[in-house]
Tab-separated table of C-alpha atoms in Angstrom:
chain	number	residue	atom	x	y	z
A	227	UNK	CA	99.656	112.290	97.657
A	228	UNK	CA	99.972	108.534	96.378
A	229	UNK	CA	98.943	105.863	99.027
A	230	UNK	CA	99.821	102.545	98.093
A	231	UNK	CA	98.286	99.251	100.504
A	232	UNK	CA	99.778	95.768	100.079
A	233	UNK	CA	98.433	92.737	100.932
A	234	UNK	CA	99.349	90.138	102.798
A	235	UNK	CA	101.905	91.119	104.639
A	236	UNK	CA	102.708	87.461	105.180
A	237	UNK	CA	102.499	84.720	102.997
A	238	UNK	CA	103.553	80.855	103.201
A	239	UNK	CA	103.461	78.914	100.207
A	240	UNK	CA	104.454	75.331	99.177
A	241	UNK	CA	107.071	75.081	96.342
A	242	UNK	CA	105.361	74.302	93.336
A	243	UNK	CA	102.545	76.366	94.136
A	244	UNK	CA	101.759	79.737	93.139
A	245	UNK	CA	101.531	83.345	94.925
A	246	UNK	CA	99.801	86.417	94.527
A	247	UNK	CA	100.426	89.494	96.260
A	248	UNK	CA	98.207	92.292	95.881
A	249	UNK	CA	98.398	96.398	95.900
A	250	UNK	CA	95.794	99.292	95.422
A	251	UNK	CA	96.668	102.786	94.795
A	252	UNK	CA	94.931	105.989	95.529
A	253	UNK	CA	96.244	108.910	92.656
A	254	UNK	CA	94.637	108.030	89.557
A	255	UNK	CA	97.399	109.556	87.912
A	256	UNK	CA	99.732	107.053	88.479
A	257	UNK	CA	100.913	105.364	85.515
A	258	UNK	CA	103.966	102.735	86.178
A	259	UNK	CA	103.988	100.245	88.733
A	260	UNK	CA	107.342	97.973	89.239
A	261	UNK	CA	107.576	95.390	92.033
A	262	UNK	CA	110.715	94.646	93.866
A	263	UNK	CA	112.384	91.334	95.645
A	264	UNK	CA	114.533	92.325	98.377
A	265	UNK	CA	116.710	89.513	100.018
A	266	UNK	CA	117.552	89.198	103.606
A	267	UNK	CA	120.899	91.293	103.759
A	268	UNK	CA	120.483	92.790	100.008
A	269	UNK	CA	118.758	95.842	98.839
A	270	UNK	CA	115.262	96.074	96.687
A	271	UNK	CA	115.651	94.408	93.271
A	272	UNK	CA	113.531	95.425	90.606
A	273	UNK	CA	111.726	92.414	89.007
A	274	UNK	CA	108.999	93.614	86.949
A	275	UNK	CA	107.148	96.512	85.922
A	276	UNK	CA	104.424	98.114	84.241
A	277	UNK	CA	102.936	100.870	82.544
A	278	UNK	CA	99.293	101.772	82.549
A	279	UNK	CA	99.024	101.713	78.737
A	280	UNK	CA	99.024	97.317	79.373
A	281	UNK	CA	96.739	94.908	81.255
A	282	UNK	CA	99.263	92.153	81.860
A	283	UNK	CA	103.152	91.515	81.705
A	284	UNK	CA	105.125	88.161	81.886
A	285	UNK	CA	108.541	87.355	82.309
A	286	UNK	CA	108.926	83.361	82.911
A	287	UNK	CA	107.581	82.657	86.401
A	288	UNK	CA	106.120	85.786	87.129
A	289	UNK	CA	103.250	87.976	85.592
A	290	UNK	CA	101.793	91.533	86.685
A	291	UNK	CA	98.263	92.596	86.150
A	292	UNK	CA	97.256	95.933	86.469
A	293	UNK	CA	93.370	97.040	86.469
A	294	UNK	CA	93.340	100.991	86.710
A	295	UNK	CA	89.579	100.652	86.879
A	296	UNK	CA	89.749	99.335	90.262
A	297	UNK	CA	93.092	101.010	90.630
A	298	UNK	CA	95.043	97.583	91.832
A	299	UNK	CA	97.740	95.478	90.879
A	300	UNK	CA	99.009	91.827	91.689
A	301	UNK	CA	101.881	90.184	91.094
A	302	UNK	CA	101.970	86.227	90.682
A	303	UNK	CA	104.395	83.996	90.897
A	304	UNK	CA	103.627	80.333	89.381
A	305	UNK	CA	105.727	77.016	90.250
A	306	UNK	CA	107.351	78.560	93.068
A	307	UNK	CA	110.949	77.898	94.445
A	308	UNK	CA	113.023	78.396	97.773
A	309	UNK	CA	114.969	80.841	96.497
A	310	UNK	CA	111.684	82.631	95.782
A	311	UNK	CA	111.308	83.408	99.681
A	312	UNK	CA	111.781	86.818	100.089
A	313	UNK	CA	110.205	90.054	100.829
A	314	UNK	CA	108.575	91.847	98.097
A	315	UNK	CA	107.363	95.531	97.592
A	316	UNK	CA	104.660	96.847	95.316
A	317	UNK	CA	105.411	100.607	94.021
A	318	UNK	CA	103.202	103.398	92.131
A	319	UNK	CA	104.802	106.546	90.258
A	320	UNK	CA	104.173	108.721	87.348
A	321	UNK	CA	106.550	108.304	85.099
A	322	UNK	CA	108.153	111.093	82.135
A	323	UNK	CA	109.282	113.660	84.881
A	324	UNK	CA	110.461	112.904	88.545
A	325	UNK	CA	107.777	111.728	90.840
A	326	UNK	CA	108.626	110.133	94.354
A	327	UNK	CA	107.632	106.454	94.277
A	328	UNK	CA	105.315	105.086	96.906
A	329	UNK	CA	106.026	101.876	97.877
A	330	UNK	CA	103.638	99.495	99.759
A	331	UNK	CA	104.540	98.011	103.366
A	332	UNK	CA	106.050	94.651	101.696
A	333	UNK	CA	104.929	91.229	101.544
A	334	UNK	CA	107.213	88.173	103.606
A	335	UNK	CA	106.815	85.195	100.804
A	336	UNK	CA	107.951	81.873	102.392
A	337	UNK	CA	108.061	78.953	100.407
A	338	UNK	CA	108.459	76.162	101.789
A	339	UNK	CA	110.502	73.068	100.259
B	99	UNK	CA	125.187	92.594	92.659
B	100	UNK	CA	123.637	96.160	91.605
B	101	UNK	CA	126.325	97.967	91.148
B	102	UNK	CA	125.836	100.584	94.077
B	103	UNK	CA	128.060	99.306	97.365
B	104	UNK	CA	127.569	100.809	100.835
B	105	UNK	CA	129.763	100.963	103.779
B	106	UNK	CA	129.394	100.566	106.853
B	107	UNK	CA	126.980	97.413	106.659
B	108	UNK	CA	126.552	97.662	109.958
B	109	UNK	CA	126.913	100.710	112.273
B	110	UNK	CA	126.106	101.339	116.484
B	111	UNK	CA	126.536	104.566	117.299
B	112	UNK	CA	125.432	106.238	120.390
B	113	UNK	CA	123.184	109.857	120.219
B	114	UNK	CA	126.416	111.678	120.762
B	115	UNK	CA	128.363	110.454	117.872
B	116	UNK	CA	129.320	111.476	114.744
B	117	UNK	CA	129.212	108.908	112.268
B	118	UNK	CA	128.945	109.137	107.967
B	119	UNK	CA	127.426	106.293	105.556
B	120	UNK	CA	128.509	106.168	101.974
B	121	UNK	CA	127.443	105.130	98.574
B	122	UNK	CA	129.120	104.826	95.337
B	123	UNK	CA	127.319	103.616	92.235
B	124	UNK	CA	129.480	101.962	89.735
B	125	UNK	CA	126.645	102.431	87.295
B	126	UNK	CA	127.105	106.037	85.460
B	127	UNK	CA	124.032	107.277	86.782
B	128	UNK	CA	123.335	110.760	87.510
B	129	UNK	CA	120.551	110.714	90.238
B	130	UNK	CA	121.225	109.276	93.760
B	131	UNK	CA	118.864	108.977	96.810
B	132	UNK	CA	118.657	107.647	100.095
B	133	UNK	CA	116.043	105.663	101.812
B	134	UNK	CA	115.100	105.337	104.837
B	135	UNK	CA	113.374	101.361	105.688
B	136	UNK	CA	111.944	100.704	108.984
B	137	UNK	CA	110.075	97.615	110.110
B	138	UNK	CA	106.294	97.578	108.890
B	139	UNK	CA	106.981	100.666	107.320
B	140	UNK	CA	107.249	101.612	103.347
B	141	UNK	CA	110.117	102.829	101.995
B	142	UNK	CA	110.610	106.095	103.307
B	143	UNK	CA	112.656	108.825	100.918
B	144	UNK	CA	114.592	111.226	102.397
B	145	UNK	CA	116.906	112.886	99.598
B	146	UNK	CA	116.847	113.030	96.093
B	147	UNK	CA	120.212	114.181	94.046
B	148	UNK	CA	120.783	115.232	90.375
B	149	UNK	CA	123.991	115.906	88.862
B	150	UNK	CA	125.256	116.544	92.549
B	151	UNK	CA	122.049	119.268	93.150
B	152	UNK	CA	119.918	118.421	95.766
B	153	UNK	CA	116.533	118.138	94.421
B	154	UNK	CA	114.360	116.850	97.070
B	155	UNK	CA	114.760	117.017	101.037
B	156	UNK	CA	111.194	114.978	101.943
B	157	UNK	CA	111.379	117.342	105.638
B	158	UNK	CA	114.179	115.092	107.138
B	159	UNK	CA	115.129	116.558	110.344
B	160	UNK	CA	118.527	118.486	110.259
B	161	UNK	CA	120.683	115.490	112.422
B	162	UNK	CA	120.897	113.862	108.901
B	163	UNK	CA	123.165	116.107	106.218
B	164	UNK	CA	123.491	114.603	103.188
B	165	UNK	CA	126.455	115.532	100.779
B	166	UNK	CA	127.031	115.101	97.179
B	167	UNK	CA	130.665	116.069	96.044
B	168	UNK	CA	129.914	113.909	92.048
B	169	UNK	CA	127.527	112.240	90.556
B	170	UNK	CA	129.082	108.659	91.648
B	171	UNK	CA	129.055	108.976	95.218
B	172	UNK	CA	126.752	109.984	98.006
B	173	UNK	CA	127.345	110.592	101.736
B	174	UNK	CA	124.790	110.970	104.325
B	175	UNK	CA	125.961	112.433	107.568
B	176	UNK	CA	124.652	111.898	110.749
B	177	UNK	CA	125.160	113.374	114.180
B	178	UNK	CA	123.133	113.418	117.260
B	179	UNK	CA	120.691	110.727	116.586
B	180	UNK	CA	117.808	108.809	118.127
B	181	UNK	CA	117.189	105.811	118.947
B	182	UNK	CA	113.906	105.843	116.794
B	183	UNK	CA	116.566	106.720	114.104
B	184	UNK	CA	117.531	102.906	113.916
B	185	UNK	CA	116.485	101.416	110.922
B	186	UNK	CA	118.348	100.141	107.603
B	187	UNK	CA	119.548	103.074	105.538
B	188	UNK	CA	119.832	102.234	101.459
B	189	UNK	CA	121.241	103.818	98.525
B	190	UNK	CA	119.631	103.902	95.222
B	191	UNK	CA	120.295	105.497	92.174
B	192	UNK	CA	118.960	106.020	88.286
B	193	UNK	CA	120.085	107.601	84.977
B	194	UNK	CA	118.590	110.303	85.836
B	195	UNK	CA	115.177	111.622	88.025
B	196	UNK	CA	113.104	111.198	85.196
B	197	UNK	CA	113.920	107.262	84.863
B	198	UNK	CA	111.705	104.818	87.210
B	199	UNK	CA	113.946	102.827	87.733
B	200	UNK	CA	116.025	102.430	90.464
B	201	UNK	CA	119.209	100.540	91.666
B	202	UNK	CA	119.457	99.919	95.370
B	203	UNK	CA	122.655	99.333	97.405
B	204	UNK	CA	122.428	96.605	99.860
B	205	UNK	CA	121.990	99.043	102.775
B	206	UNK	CA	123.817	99.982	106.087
B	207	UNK	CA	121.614	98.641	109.501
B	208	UNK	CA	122.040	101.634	111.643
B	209	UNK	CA	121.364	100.948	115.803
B	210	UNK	CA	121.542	104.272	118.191
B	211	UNK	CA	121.776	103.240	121.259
């Protein structure tokens, strides 16, 4: 099955800066790859995704890259914010039929005002 | 908010008890799972529903019954628990299996004492 490793599992950065979390996957196969926020007391929140047929996506402050070469993902976040601070999770399915998604372990962003 | 609510938020029960979370989408979806989240662990799926069928049961031991009666609400039953049961129990639910995408309820924190 799909293993999916996310990196750090921690991270502290100063508002204004940026932040990139990183995933790998293991099934080649895998073809869509969303990220979620999650909020202390909230559920996941899907933020972006994206499909193996692109390289890069963008919506405002925050951009995925996917490399299915190297099978590995990031997502970035530029000219961070407090309200930023949250966990996030990294995910790998296939997508046109049902496939569990694998999520990774989560990453703890802090930014700090 | 998401669109899928919860209730309890917050449950202690103790490992005789008999205790039910629910979920209601609000969404017109027609796939609903649960998730199990536990610290430093990924997302863990325990039950998949479509069109009130049970479609997947990821070998979730029999102290958790999940029920269906329509497409807009889920139950999950649980009775004789253990304490390694704890953890925050979420909601999600799609169109249908075949979308990715996913809309998460905020979650109930379970505690068995």
């Amino acid at each position: 099955g799909e293993n999916v490793e996310q990196h750090p599992s921690t991270l502290s950065v100063q508002e204004g800066d940026s932040a990139v979390i990183k995933c790998t996957y293991s099934d080649s196969a895998s073809n869509y790859f969303p990220w979620y926020k999650q909020e202390l007391g909230k559920g996941p929140q899907l933020i972006i995704d994206i499909r193996s047929n692109v390289g890069e996506k963008k919506d405002q402050r925050i951009a995925v890259t996917l490399n299915k070469t190297a099978k590995h993902f990031s997502l970035h976040i530029t000219e961070t914010q407090p309200e930023d601070s949250a966990v996030y999770f990294c995910a790998a399915s296939l997508s046109g039929g049902y496939q569990k998604v694998t999520f990774g372990i989560g990453t703890k962003l802090q930014v700090i005002p | 908010e998401t669109g899928v609510t919860q209730t309890p938020r917050h449950l202690v029960m103790g490992m005789t008890n008999k205790k039910s979370l629910k979920c209601e989408q609000h969404l017109g979806h027609n796939a609903m799972y649960w998730y199990k989240q536990s610290a430093k662990k990924p997302l863990e799926l325990m039950f998949v529903y479509n069109f009130k069928e049970q479609t997947e049961n990821n070998s979730v031991p029999s102290r958790f019954s999940p029920e269906c009666p329509n497409s807009s609400h889920l139950f999950l039953h649980l009775h004789t628990l253990q304490p390694e049961d704890s953890a925050l129990y979420l909601c999600a639910s799609s169109q249908g299996v075949m979308d990715n995408e996913q809309f998460f309820g905020p979650g109930t924190r379970l505690t068995v004492l």
